[in-house]
Coordinates of C-alpha atoms and ligand atoms in Angstrom, one line a residue:
M3 CA 29.0 19.9 12.2
S4 CA 27.8 17.5 14.7
D5 CA 27.2 14.4 14.6
K6 CA 23.7 14.5 15.7
A7 CA 23.1 17.5 12.9
K8 CA 24.3 14.5 10.2
F9 CA 20.6 12.7 10.3
Q10 CA 18.2 14.2 7.5
A11 CA 15.3 12.8 5.6
I12 CA 17.1 10.9 2.3
K13 CA 16.2 12.0 -1.0
G14 CA 12.6 11.6 -1.8
V15 CA 11.1 10.9 1.0
R16 CA 10.0 13.4 4.2
D17 CA 8.0 13.9 6.8
I18 CA 4.7 15.0 7.5
L19 CA 4.6 16.9 10.6
P20 CA 1.9 18.6 12.7
P21 CA -0.4 20.8 11.6
E22 CA -0.3 18.7 8.3
S23 CA -0.8 16.2 9.9
A24 CA -4.1 17.1 10.7
L25 CA -5.2 17.3 7.5
W26 CA -4.0 14.1 5.8
N27 CA -6.2 12.9 9.7
R28 CA -9.3 14.5 8.5
V29 CA -9.2 13.3 4.2
E30 CA -8.3 9.6 5.4
Q31 CA -10.7 9.7 7.8
T32 CA -13.4 11.0 5.3
A33 CA -12.4 8.1 2.7
R34 CA -13.2 5.7 5.2
E35 CA -16.8 7.7 5.8
V36 CA -17.8 7.9 2.1
F37 CA -15.8 3.9 1.6
A38 CA -18.1 2.6 3.9
T39 CA -21.4 4.1 2.8
F40 CA -20.5 2.3 -0.6
G41 CA -20.5 -1.1 1.2
F42 CA -16.1 -0.6 0.9
V43 CA -14.1 -2.5 3.6
E44 CA -10.6 -2.1 4.8
I45 CA -7.4 -4.2 3.8
R46 CA -4.2 -3.9 5.6
L47 CA -1.7 -4.7 2.9
P48 CA 2.2 -6.3 3.8
I49 CA 4.9 -3.1 2.8
L50 CA 7.1 -6.4 1.4
E51 CA 5.9 -8.6 -1.7
Q52 CA 7.8 -10.9 -4.2
R53 CA 9.2 -8.6 -6.8
E54 CA 7.7 -11.2 -9.2
L55 CA 4.5 -10.3 -8.1
F56 CA 4.9 -6.9 -9.9
D57 CA 6.8 -8.2 -12.3
R58 CA 3.6 -10.0 -14.1
S59 CA 1.1 -7.1 -12.6
I60 CA 2.0 -4.3 -13.5
G61 CA 4.9 -5.4 -16.2
G62 CA 8.9 -5.5 -16.8
E63 CA 8.9 -3.2 -19.3
T64 CA 6.8 -0.8 -17.5
D65 CA 9.4 2.5 -15.8
I66 CA 8.0 1.0 -12.8
V67 CA 9.1 -2.1 -12.6
S68 CA 12.6 -1.7 -14.6
K69 CA 13.3 1.7 -13.0
E70 CA 12.0 2.5 -10.7
M71 CA 11.7 -0.7 -7.4
Y72 CA 13.0 -1.4 -4.6
G73 CA 14.7 -4.2 -4.3
I74 CA 16.0 -5.4 -0.8
A75 CA 19.3 -6.5 -2.1
S76 CA 21.0 -10.4 -0.3
P77 CA 24.1 -11.1 -0.4
L78 CA 23.1 -14.2 -2.3
L79 CA 20.4 -12.5 -4.8
V80 CA 23.2 -9.7 -5.3
I81 CA 26.0 -12.5 -6.9
K82 CA 23.6 -14.6 -8.0
G83 CA 22.9 -11.3 -10.1
M84 CA 26.5 -11.2 -11.1
L85 CA 26.9 -14.9 -12.1
L86 CA 24.2 -14.9 -14.7
G87 CA 25.3 -11.4 -15.9
E88 CA 28.5 -13.4 -16.6
S89 CA 26.6 -16.4 -18.2
K90 CA 24.7 -14.2 -20.8
F91 CA 27.8 -13.5 -22.9
P92 CA 29.5 -16.6 -22.3
G93 CA 31.6 -16.0 -25.5
L94 CA 32.8 -12.9 -24.9
K95 CA 36.6 -12.1 -24.8
R96 CA 38.0 -12.2 -21.2
D97 CA 41.5 -12.3 -20.1
S98 CA 42.4 -14.9 -17.4
S99 CA 42.3 -12.0 -14.2
E100 CA 38.5 -11.8 -15.1
Y101 CA 37.8 -16.0 -15.7
L102 CA 39.0 -15.1 -12.1
R103 CA 36.7 -12.9 -11.1
F104 CA 34.0 -14.9 -12.2
L105 CA 35.6 -18.4 -10.4
M106 CA 35.5 -16.0 -7.4
S107 CA 32.3 -14.8 -7.4
L108 CA 31.2 -18.5 -8.2
S109 CA 32.7 -19.8 -5.0
A110 CA 31.5 -16.3 -2.8
F111 CA 28.1 -17.8 -4.0
L112 CA 28.5 -21.0 -3.2
V113 CA 29.8 -20.1 0.8
V114 CA 26.5 -17.6 0.6
A115 CA 24.6 -20.6 -0.8
R116 CA 25.0 -22.9 1.6
D117 CA 24.7 -21.2 4.5
A118 CA 21.6 -20.1 3.4
L119 CA 20.9 -24.1 2.9
Q120 CA 21.5 -24.0 6.6
S121 CA 19.3 -21.5 8.1
K122 CA 16.7 -23.2 5.8
E123 CA 16.9 -19.5 3.6
L124 CA 17.8 -21.4 0.9
G125 CA 14.9 -24.4 0.5
A126 CA 16.0 -28.2 0.4
Q127 CA 15.1 -28.4 -3.5
N128 CA 18.2 -26.0 -4.0
E129 CA 20.0 -28.2 -2.8
R130 CA 21.0 -30.7 -5.8
S131 CA 21.8 -27.0 -8.5
I132 CA 24.3 -26.2 -5.6
H133 CA 26.0 -29.6 -5.4
E134 CA 25.8 -29.7 -9.2
L135 CA 27.8 -25.8 -8.8
D136 CA 30.2 -27.5 -6.2
H137 CA 31.0 -29.7 -8.8
A138 CA 31.6 -26.4 -12.1
F139 CA 33.6 -24.8 -9.6
Q140 CA 35.8 -27.6 -9.0
A141 CA 36.0 -28.1 -12.5
G142 CA 36.8 -24.3 -13.2
L143 CA 39.3 -24.7 -10.8
T144 CA 41.2 -28.0 -11.9
H145 CA 41.3 -28.2 -15.1
F146 CA 41.5 -24.9 -16.7
P147 CA 42.6 -22.3 -14.2
N148 CA 44.8 -19.4 -16.6
A149 CA 43.5 -18.6 -19.9
D150 CA 45.5 -21.2 -22.0
P151 CA 43.8 -20.5 -25.2
S152 CA 43.4 -23.8 -26.7
R153 CA 40.8 -24.0 -23.7
E154 CA 38.1 -21.0 -24.0
S155 CA 35.6 -22.9 -25.6
E156 CA 35.6 -25.4 -22.0
R157 CA 35.4 -22.0 -20.5
Q158 CA 32.8 -20.5 -22.3
Q159 CA 31.0 -23.5 -21.8
L160 CA 31.4 -23.8 -17.9
R161 CA 30.1 -20.3 -17.9
K162 CA 26.5 -21.9 -19.7
D163 CA 26.7 -24.1 -17.0
V164 CA 26.8 -22.6 -13.6
G165 CA 24.6 -19.6 -15.1
E166 CA 21.9 -22.5 -16.1
L167 CA 22.5 -23.9 -12.3
V168 CA 22.7 -20.3 -11.1
S169 CA 19.1 -19.5 -12.4
R170 CA 17.6 -22.7 -11.0
I171 CA 17.8 -21.9 -7.6
E172 CA 14.8 -19.9 -5.7
V173 CA 17.1 -16.9 -3.9
E174 CA 13.9 -15.0 -2.4
D175 CA 13.8 -11.6 -3.7
L176 CA 11.6 -8.9 -2.4
S177 CA 10.1 -5.7 -3.4
L178 CA 9.3 -2.9 -1.4
R179 CA 5.5 -1.9 -3.5
P180 CA 5.1 0.5 -5.6
E181 CA 1.4 0.5 -5.9
A182 CA -0.7 -1.6 -4.0
T183 CA -3.3 -3.3 -6.9
A184 CA -1.7 -6.5 -6.9
S185 CA -1.3 -6.9 -3.3
V186 CA -5.0 -6.8 -2.9
V187 CA -5.1 -9.1 -6.1
R188 CA -2.9 -11.6 -4.6
A189 CA -4.4 -11.2 -1.2
Y190 CA -8.2 -12.5 -2.9
I191 CA -6.7 -15.2 -4.6
E192 CA -4.8 -16.4 -1.0
H193 CA -7.2 -15.9 0.7
G194 CA -10.3 -17.5 -1.5
M195 CA -12.1 -14.4 -1.6
Q196 CA -14.1 -15.3 -4.4
M197 CA -16.6 -17.4 -2.3
L198 CA -17.4 -14.3 -0.7
P199 CA -21.3 -13.6 -2.2
G200 CA -21.8 -10.2 -4.2
N201 CA -18.7 -8.1 -5.2
V202 CA -15.5 -8.0 -2.8
K203 CA -15.0 -4.3 -2.3
L204 CA -12.0 -2.9 -0.9
Y205 CA -10.1 -0.3 0.4
Y206 CA -6.3 0.3 1.9
M207 CA -4.1 3.0 2.6
G208 CA -0.7 3.3 3.3
P209 CA 2.6 4.1 1.6
M210 CA 4.1 3.2 -1.7
F211 CA 8.2 3.7 -3.2
R212 CA 9.6 4.3 -6.6
R213 CA 12.5 5.8 -7.3
E214 CA 11.3 8.4 -9.0
R215 CA 13.4 11.9 -9.9
P216 CA 11.8 13.6 -6.7
Q217 CA 9.8 17.3 -7.8
K218 CA 6.5 18.8 -6.2
G219 CA 4.0 16.0 -5.3
R220 CA 6.6 13.3 -6.5
Y221 CA 7.8 11.5 -4.1
R222 CA 9.8 8.2 -3.4
Q223 CA 7.5 7.7 -0.2
F224 CA 4.2 8.4 -1.1
Y225 CA 1.2 7.0 0.0
Q226 CA -2.4 6.6 -1.6
I227 CA -5.7 6.1 -0.8
G228 CA -7.3 3.1 -2.7
A229 CA -10.5 0.9 -3.2
E230 CA -10.5 -2.3 -5.5
V231 CA -13.5 -3.8 -6.8
L232 CA -13.2 -7.3 -7.8
G233 CA -16.2 -10.0 -8.4
S234 CA -18.0 -11.7 -11.8
S235 CA -19.4 -9.1 -13.0
D236 CA -17.6 -6.2 -14.5
A237 CA -21.3 -4.1 -15.2
P238 CA -20.4 -0.5 -16.2
G239 CA -22.1 0.2 -13.8
I240 CA -19.8 -0.5 -11.2
D241 CA -16.9 1.3 -12.8
A242 CA -19.2 4.2 -12.4
E243 CA -20.3 3.9 -9.3
V244 CA -16.6 3.4 -8.8
I245 CA -15.8 6.8 -10.1
E246 CA -19.4 8.1 -8.2
M247 CA -17.6 7.4 -4.7
L248 CA -14.6 9.1 -5.8
M249 CA -15.8 11.6 -6.9
M250 CA -17.6 12.0 -3.6
L251 CA -15.3 12.2 -1.3
F252 CA -13.5 15.3 -3.8
E253 CA -16.5 17.2 -2.6
R254 CA -16.7 16.1 0.7
L255 CA -13.3 17.5 0.9
N256 CA -14.0 20.0 -0.7
L257 CA -11.7 19.8 -3.3
K258 CA -12.9 22.1 -6.2
G259 CA -11.6 22.6 -9.6
A260 CA -11.2 18.7 -10.3
V261 CA -11.4 17.4 -13.8
L262 CA -12.2 13.6 -14.2
N263 CA -11.1 12.1 -17.6
I264 CA -11.6 8.8 -19.0
N265 CA -10.3 6.3 -22.0
S266 CA -10.7 2.9 -22.7
I267 CA -8.8 0.8 -24.3
G268 CA -10.7 -1.6 -25.1
D269 CA -9.5 -6.2 -24.4
K270 CA -7.2 -8.8 -25.8
N271 CA -9.8 -8.9 -28.9
C272 CA -9.1 -5.9 -30.1
R273 CA -6.3 -4.0 -29.2
P274 CA -3.7 -6.3 -30.3
A275 CA -4.4 -5.1 -33.5
Y276 CA -4.5 -1.7 -32.8
V277 CA -1.5 -2.0 -31.0
E278 CA 0.3 -3.1 -34.3
K279 CA -1.5 -0.3 -36.8
L280 CA 0.1 1.8 -34.6
R281 CA 3.6 0.9 -34.1
A282 CA 3.8 0.5 -37.8
E283 CA 2.4 4.3 -38.4
L284 CA 5.3 5.0 -35.1
Q285 CA 7.7 3.9 -37.3
K286 CA 7.2 6.1 -40.3
V287 CA 7.8 8.9 -37.9
R288 CA 10.8 7.3 -36.3
E289 CA 12.9 10.0 -37.4
H290 CA 11.4 12.4 -34.9
L291 CA 10.4 10.9 -32.0
G292 CA 12.7 10.8 -29.0
E293 CA 14.9 8.4 -27.3
D294 CA 12.1 7.3 -24.8
S295 CA 9.6 6.9 -27.8
K296 CA 11.5 5.7 -29.8
R297 CA 12.5 2.6 -27.5
R298 CA 8.6 2.5 -26.6
I299 CA 7.6 2.0 -30.6
E300 CA 9.0 -2.2 -29.9
T301 CA 8.2 -2.1 -25.8
N302 CA 5.2 -0.6 -25.4
P303 CA 4.2 2.1 -28.4
L304 CA 1.2 3.2 -26.1
R305 CA 2.8 4.7 -23.6
V306 CA 4.0 7.0 -26.5
L307 CA 0.4 8.3 -26.6
D308 CA 1.6 9.5 -23.1
S309 CA 4.4 11.9 -23.8
K310 CA 4.8 15.0 -22.4
L311 CA 7.5 16.1 -25.0
E312 CA 6.7 19.3 -26.9
S313 CA 8.0 18.1 -30.5
E314 CA 6.4 14.6 -30.3
Q315 CA 2.7 16.7 -29.7
G316 CA 1.9 17.4 -33.0
I317 CA 3.1 13.5 -34.2
I318 CA 1.0 12.5 -31.4
A319 CA -2.5 14.2 -32.9
N320 CA -2.8 12.5 -36.3
L321 CA -1.8 9.4 -34.9
P322 CA -4.5 6.3 -35.2
R323 CA -7.3 6.5 -31.9
I324 CA -8.3 3.4 -30.5
A325 CA -11.8 4.9 -30.1
D326 CA -11.8 4.1 -33.9
H327 CA -10.7 1.0 -33.3
L328 CA -12.0 -1.1 -30.4
C329 CA -14.9 -4.2 -30.9
R330 CA -18.2 -4.8 -30.4
D331 CA -18.4 -5.9 -27.0
C332 CA -15.9 -3.0 -25.2
R333 CA -17.5 0.2 -27.5
A334 CA -20.6 -1.0 -26.1
H335 CA -19.0 -1.2 -22.5
Y336 CA -17.6 1.9 -23.1
D337 CA -20.9 3.8 -24.3
E338 CA -22.3 2.6 -21.1
V339 CA -20.8 3.1 -18.7
K340 CA -20.3 7.3 -20.1
R341 CA -24.5 6.6 -19.5
Q342 CA -23.8 6.1 -16.6
L343 CA -21.9 8.7 -15.6
G344 CA -24.5 11.1 -17.2
L345 CA -27.3 9.0 -15.3
R346 CA -24.9 10.0 -11.4
G347 CA -24.7 13.3 -13.2
I348 CA -21.2 13.2 -13.2
A349 CA -18.6 15.2 -15.6
Y350 CA -16.4 14.3 -17.4
Q351 CA -13.7 14.6 -20.6
E352 CA -12.7 11.7 -23.1
N353 CA -9.0 11.3 -23.2
W354 CA -8.2 9.3 -26.1
R355 CA -4.6 9.3 -24.8
L356 CA -5.1 8.2 -21.7
V357 CA -3.7 4.3 -21.5
R358 CA -2.2 4.3 -17.8
G359 CA 1.6 3.1 -16.7
L360 CA 0.4 -0.7 -16.1
D361 CA 0.2 -3.6 -17.7
Y362 CA -2.8 -4.5 -16.2
Y363 CA -5.7 -2.3 -17.9
M364 CA -8.4 -3.2 -20.0
R365 CA -11.4 -1.5 -21.4
T366 CA -12.2 1.8 -18.7
T367 CA -9.5 4.0 -17.6
F368 CA -9.9 7.2 -15.9
E369 CA -7.8 9.5 -14.3
I370 CA -8.3 12.9 -12.2
T371 CA -6.6 16.1 -11.8
A372 CA -6.6 18.7 -10.0
P373 CA -5.5 22.4 -9.3
G374 CA -2.2 23.9 -7.5
L375 CA 0.1 21.0 -8.3
G376 CA 2.2 22.1 -11.5
S377 CA 3.6 19.0 -14.0
Q378 CA 2.1 16.0 -11.4
N379 CA -1.1 17.3 -11.4
A380 CA -2.7 13.9 -11.8
V381 CA -4.5 13.3 -8.5
C382 CA -6.2 9.4 -9.0
G383 CA -6.0 7.4 -11.0
G384 CA -7.5 3.9 -11.9
G385 CA -8.9 1.5 -14.1
R386 CA -10.5 -2.2 -14.9
Y387 CA -8.4 -4.6 -15.0
D388 CA -10.6 -8.6 -16.2
G389 CA -7.6 -10.4 -16.9
L390 CA -5.4 -9.7 -13.7
V391 CA -6.8 -12.4 -10.9
E392 CA -6.4 -15.2 -13.8
L393 CA -2.8 -13.8 -14.7
L394 CA -1.5 -13.6 -10.6
G395 CA -3.7 -17.5 -10.8
G396 CA -6.7 -17.1 -9.6
P397 CA -10.6 -17.9 -10.9
A398 CA -10.6 -16.6 -14.9
T399 CA -14.1 -15.5 -13.8
T400 CA -13.1 -12.6 -11.3
K401 CA -13.3 -8.7 -13.1
G402 CA -11.4 -6.1 -11.4
I403 CA -11.6 -2.5 -10.9
G404 CA -10.4 0.2 -8.6
F405 CA -8.6 3.4 -8.4
A406 CA -5.8 4.8 -6.5
I407 CA -5.7 8.6 -4.6
G408 CA -1.9 10.3 -4.7
T409 CA -2.7 11.5 -0.6
D410 CA -0.3 13.7 -0.8
R411 CA -1.3 15.4 -4.4
L412 CA -4.6 15.8 -3.2
V413 CA -3.4 17.1 0.5
L414 CA -1.2 20.1 -1.2
S415 CA -4.4 20.8 -3.8
L416 CA -6.6 21.2 -0.6
Q417 CA -4.0 23.2 0.8
E418 CA -2.9 26.0 -2.6
A419 CA -6.5 26.0 -2.4
G420 CA -6.7 27.3 2.0
E421 CA -8.3 24.3 2.4
G422 CA -5.5 23.8 5.4
E423 CA -7.1 24.5 8.6
T424 CA -9.2 22.1 9.8
P425 CA -12.0 23.4 12.2
G426 CA -13.8 21.3 14.5
G427 CA -14.1 17.6 13.8
L428 CA -11.6 14.9 15.0
A429 CA -8.6 17.1 13.7
G430 CA -9.5 20.0 14.4
K431 CA -10.0 18.8 18.8
A432 CA -6.4 17.2 18.0
G433 CA -4.6 20.5 17.2
G434 CA -6.6 22.2 20.2
L435 CA -5.4 22.8 24.0
D436 CA -8.6 23.0 25.8
V437 CA -7.1 23.1 29.5
Y438 CA -3.6 24.1 30.6
L439 CA -3.9 22.7 34.5
A440 CA -1.1 24.8 36.7
W441 CA -0.2 22.9 39.6
F442 CA 1.7 24.4 42.5
G443 CA 2.8 22.3 45.9
A444 CA 2.9 18.4 46.0
A445 CA -1.0 18.4 47.5
A446 CA -2.1 19.4 44.6
Q447 CA -0.2 18.1 42.1
S448 CA -1.5 14.5 43.2
A449 CA -5.5 16.4 43.2
A450 CA -4.6 17.6 40.0
I451 CA -3.1 14.1 38.6
G452 CA -7.0 12.6 39.3
L453 CA -8.8 15.9 38.1
A454 CA -7.2 15.6 34.5
G455 CA -7.5 12.0 34.4
R456 CA -11.8 12.8 34.8
L457 CA -11.2 16.1 32.5
R458 CA -9.9 13.3 29.3
D459 CA -12.2 10.8 30.4
A460 CA -14.8 13.8 29.4
G461 CA -12.7 14.1 25.8
F462 CA -11.2 17.7 26.8
V463 CA -7.5 18.6 26.0
V464 CA -5.1 18.3 29.0
E465 CA -2.0 19.3 29.3
L466 CA -0.4 18.5 32.6
P467 CA 2.8 19.9 33.6
A468 CA 5.4 16.9 34.6
V469 CA 7.6 19.3 36.9
E470 CA 6.5 22.6 39.5
M471 CA 7.1 25.8 37.9
K472 CA 6.8 29.3 39.5
F473 CA 3.5 30.6 38.4
G474 CA 4.0 33.0 36.1
K475 CA 6.0 30.8 34.0
S476 CA 3.6 28.5 34.2
L477 CA 1.1 30.4 33.2
G478 CA 3.3 32.2 30.6
L479 CA 3.7 28.2 28.9
A480 CA -0.5 28.0 29.3
D481 CA -0.4 31.5 26.5
R482 CA 2.5 30.0 24.2
L483 CA 0.3 26.5 24.5
K484 CA -2.2 28.7 23.2
A485 CA -4.8 26.9 25.3
R486 CA -7.9 27.8 25.7
H487 CA -8.5 27.6 29.4
A488 CA -6.0 28.1 32.2
V489 CA -7.2 26.0 35.1
I490 CA -5.0 26.1 38.3
V491 CA -4.7 24.7 41.9
G492 CA -2.8 25.4 44.7
D493 CA -3.3 25.2 48.6
D494 CA -5.7 27.6 48.5
E495 CA -8.0 26.2 46.0
L496 CA -7.4 22.9 47.6
A497 CA -8.7 24.0 50.9
A498 CA -12.0 25.6 49.4
G499 CA -12.3 22.5 47.3
V500 CA -12.4 24.9 44.1
V501 CA -10.6 26.0 41.2
T502 CA -8.8 28.8 39.5
V503 CA -10.2 28.9 35.5
K504 CA -8.9 31.8 33.8
R505 CA -9.7 32.3 30.5
L506 CA -7.1 33.3 28.8
S507 CA -7.9 35.5 25.4
D508 CA -9.5 37.9 27.8
G509 CA -7.8 37.1 31.4
T510 CA -11.5 36.7 33.2
Q511 CA -11.2 34.3 35.9
Q512 CA -13.5 32.9 38.8
K513 CA -13.4 30.2 41.5
L514 CA -16.0 26.9 40.7
G515 CA -16.7 23.4 42.0
E516 CA -15.0 20.2 40.1
Q517 CA -19.0 20.2 38.6
E518 CA -19.5 23.9 37.6
L519 CA -16.0 23.3 35.9
F520 CA -18.0 20.4 33.7
S521 CA -20.6 22.2 32.7
Y522 CA -19.1 25.5 32.0
L523 CA -15.8 24.1 29.6
R524 CA -19.0 22.1 28.0
A525 CA -21.3 24.9 27.3
V526 CA -18.0 26.9 26.1
Q527 CA -17.2 23.6 24.0
S528 CA -21.0 23.5 22.4
A529 CA -20.8 27.3 21.7
G530 CA -17.3 26.4 19.8
D531 CA -15.9 29.5 21.5
Ligands
HAM707 P1 -0.2 5.0 -10.1 O1 -1.5 6.3 -11.7 O2 0.4 4.3 -10.5 O3 -2.0 4.0 -10.3 O4 -0.7 6.1 -9.3 C1 -1.9 6.8 -8.6 C2 -1.7 7.3 -7.9 O5 -0.5 7.6 -7.3 C3 -1.0 8.5 -9.3 O6 -2.5 9.3 -10.4 C4 -0.7 10.0 -7.9 O7 -1.7 10.6 -7.4 C5 0.3 9.5 -6.8 N1 1.5 8.8 -7.4 C6 1.9 8.3 -8.4 N2 3.3 8.5 -8.0 C7 3.3 8.7 -7.0 C8 5.2 10.2 -7.0 N3 6.3 9.3 -7.1 N4 4.7 11.1 -5.6 C9 3.3 10.9 -5.5 N5 2.0 10.5 -5.4 C10 2.9 9.6 -6.9 C11 -1.8 3.5 -9.5 O8 -0.9 3.1 -8.5 C12 -3.1 2.1 -9.7 N6 -2.0 0.8 -8.6 C13 -4.3 2.5 -9.2 C14 -5.1 1.4 -9.6 C15 -5.8 0.9 -8.3 N7 -5.7 0.8 -11.1 C16 -6.7 0.4 -10.7 N8 -6.7 -0.1 -8.5

């Protein structure tokens, strides 16, 4: 294999090529138009954030945070992780070579940390801990360099001390974002957006990253179009309007067969009691559950309801349902969301198992499925997250609700339904060549450059060959590029002050002055020819 052929897109990521990219543009452009009519404005967010932002908001126990995040591995971070791992099991019996390795890791950490201090990558507040680590290292080296059994307890103490000191050092820990709600909330707090009048309505679009097992509709770099409403009100009408906006977008895109599922997962008053009840019931059937669900009895029993495992479906059907355990306020909120959806003529299915895989949700959750996607059929997910702004250090009074559409899946579903073609509009224009401007001779080239500029100014799509070609070859290329017209400029045309216009669909040809050419092309365009 030649060197050039070696590079391919990495696993789970892909190129979006024309003409598919035209459909992406249409989807994104339509979203911008629809969202604007509801008063949403765009926020552009960074792709890199502190890992802890996601840890705190999405939840450390969730699959997204515990298994799927892409971190940026700096040497300091990697060695810190190693040392912390070591110190977790100070009592573990180790031989002398392992003890030496520990000292070597510590020495490597100190070398990199001192450099980082100097370059200010590490803040000056870490100086003291690094100094103490230096001492610990010296002590380890001089006092008990080998595995003398009589000094084992001292070595264990050293590991513990080192662990504590290392954990205090604030090493930058960055991740590629797996979603954007956390970033929106971070930006809302950072820029004091609670001072803005009314609800803050923001939308975003862009790539997200999760290390999942790739399959149709599931990628490691995927794209979302999302929207969030932040403000002091948690009125159910906001929930319903956000869903209305989504349904309007899907309708505008001609997405057929979208099904809206909704649920309420309660709040901090009623959910804990339900979760305990669920946990107790799950304990009773533990033996019949798969490994993931067994683990989730402890970590997050709600997520068991999400399970797709065939053997668990019968068990799940008999578990207690959150709908029967909502407190009065949550029940009233949920009932009103449903009434408000009714006012808007929006059809929905209630799905008591819809708990979603991120910890920040409370009360309303929803998901929309679309056909043609196989098992990854959720084209959009969202819900209310009233406590999140406070959790991330913002005002307790700010509530939030939003959604994110999986753009890859939306596009896939539209393609499966034959909506891939994009006649007219911005995207159609980019795909169609109005004029292939063939020129012959140096004088004609200069005239053609000028004419191409004027045609493009008028909005026509023009291809201008960069080098002179033989007549037959040039017109052959015009055909292969599927140009609507070849406009020919040669010595004869220059002398007569005209161009030759050839309609490539039927070969008809005429000579026109520049004004006539523009009128002719405009007439063709408006006739949609
Ligand atoms: P999510 O359910 O994790 O929610 O993702 C939303 C949508 O992104 C999914 O319904 C799916 O269409 C798409 N998606 C997720 N993972 C992948 C993947 N690996 N490949 C392709 N598409 C994928 C959130 O991200 C929340 N931030 C939504 C939200 C906004 N809730 C409130 N505000």
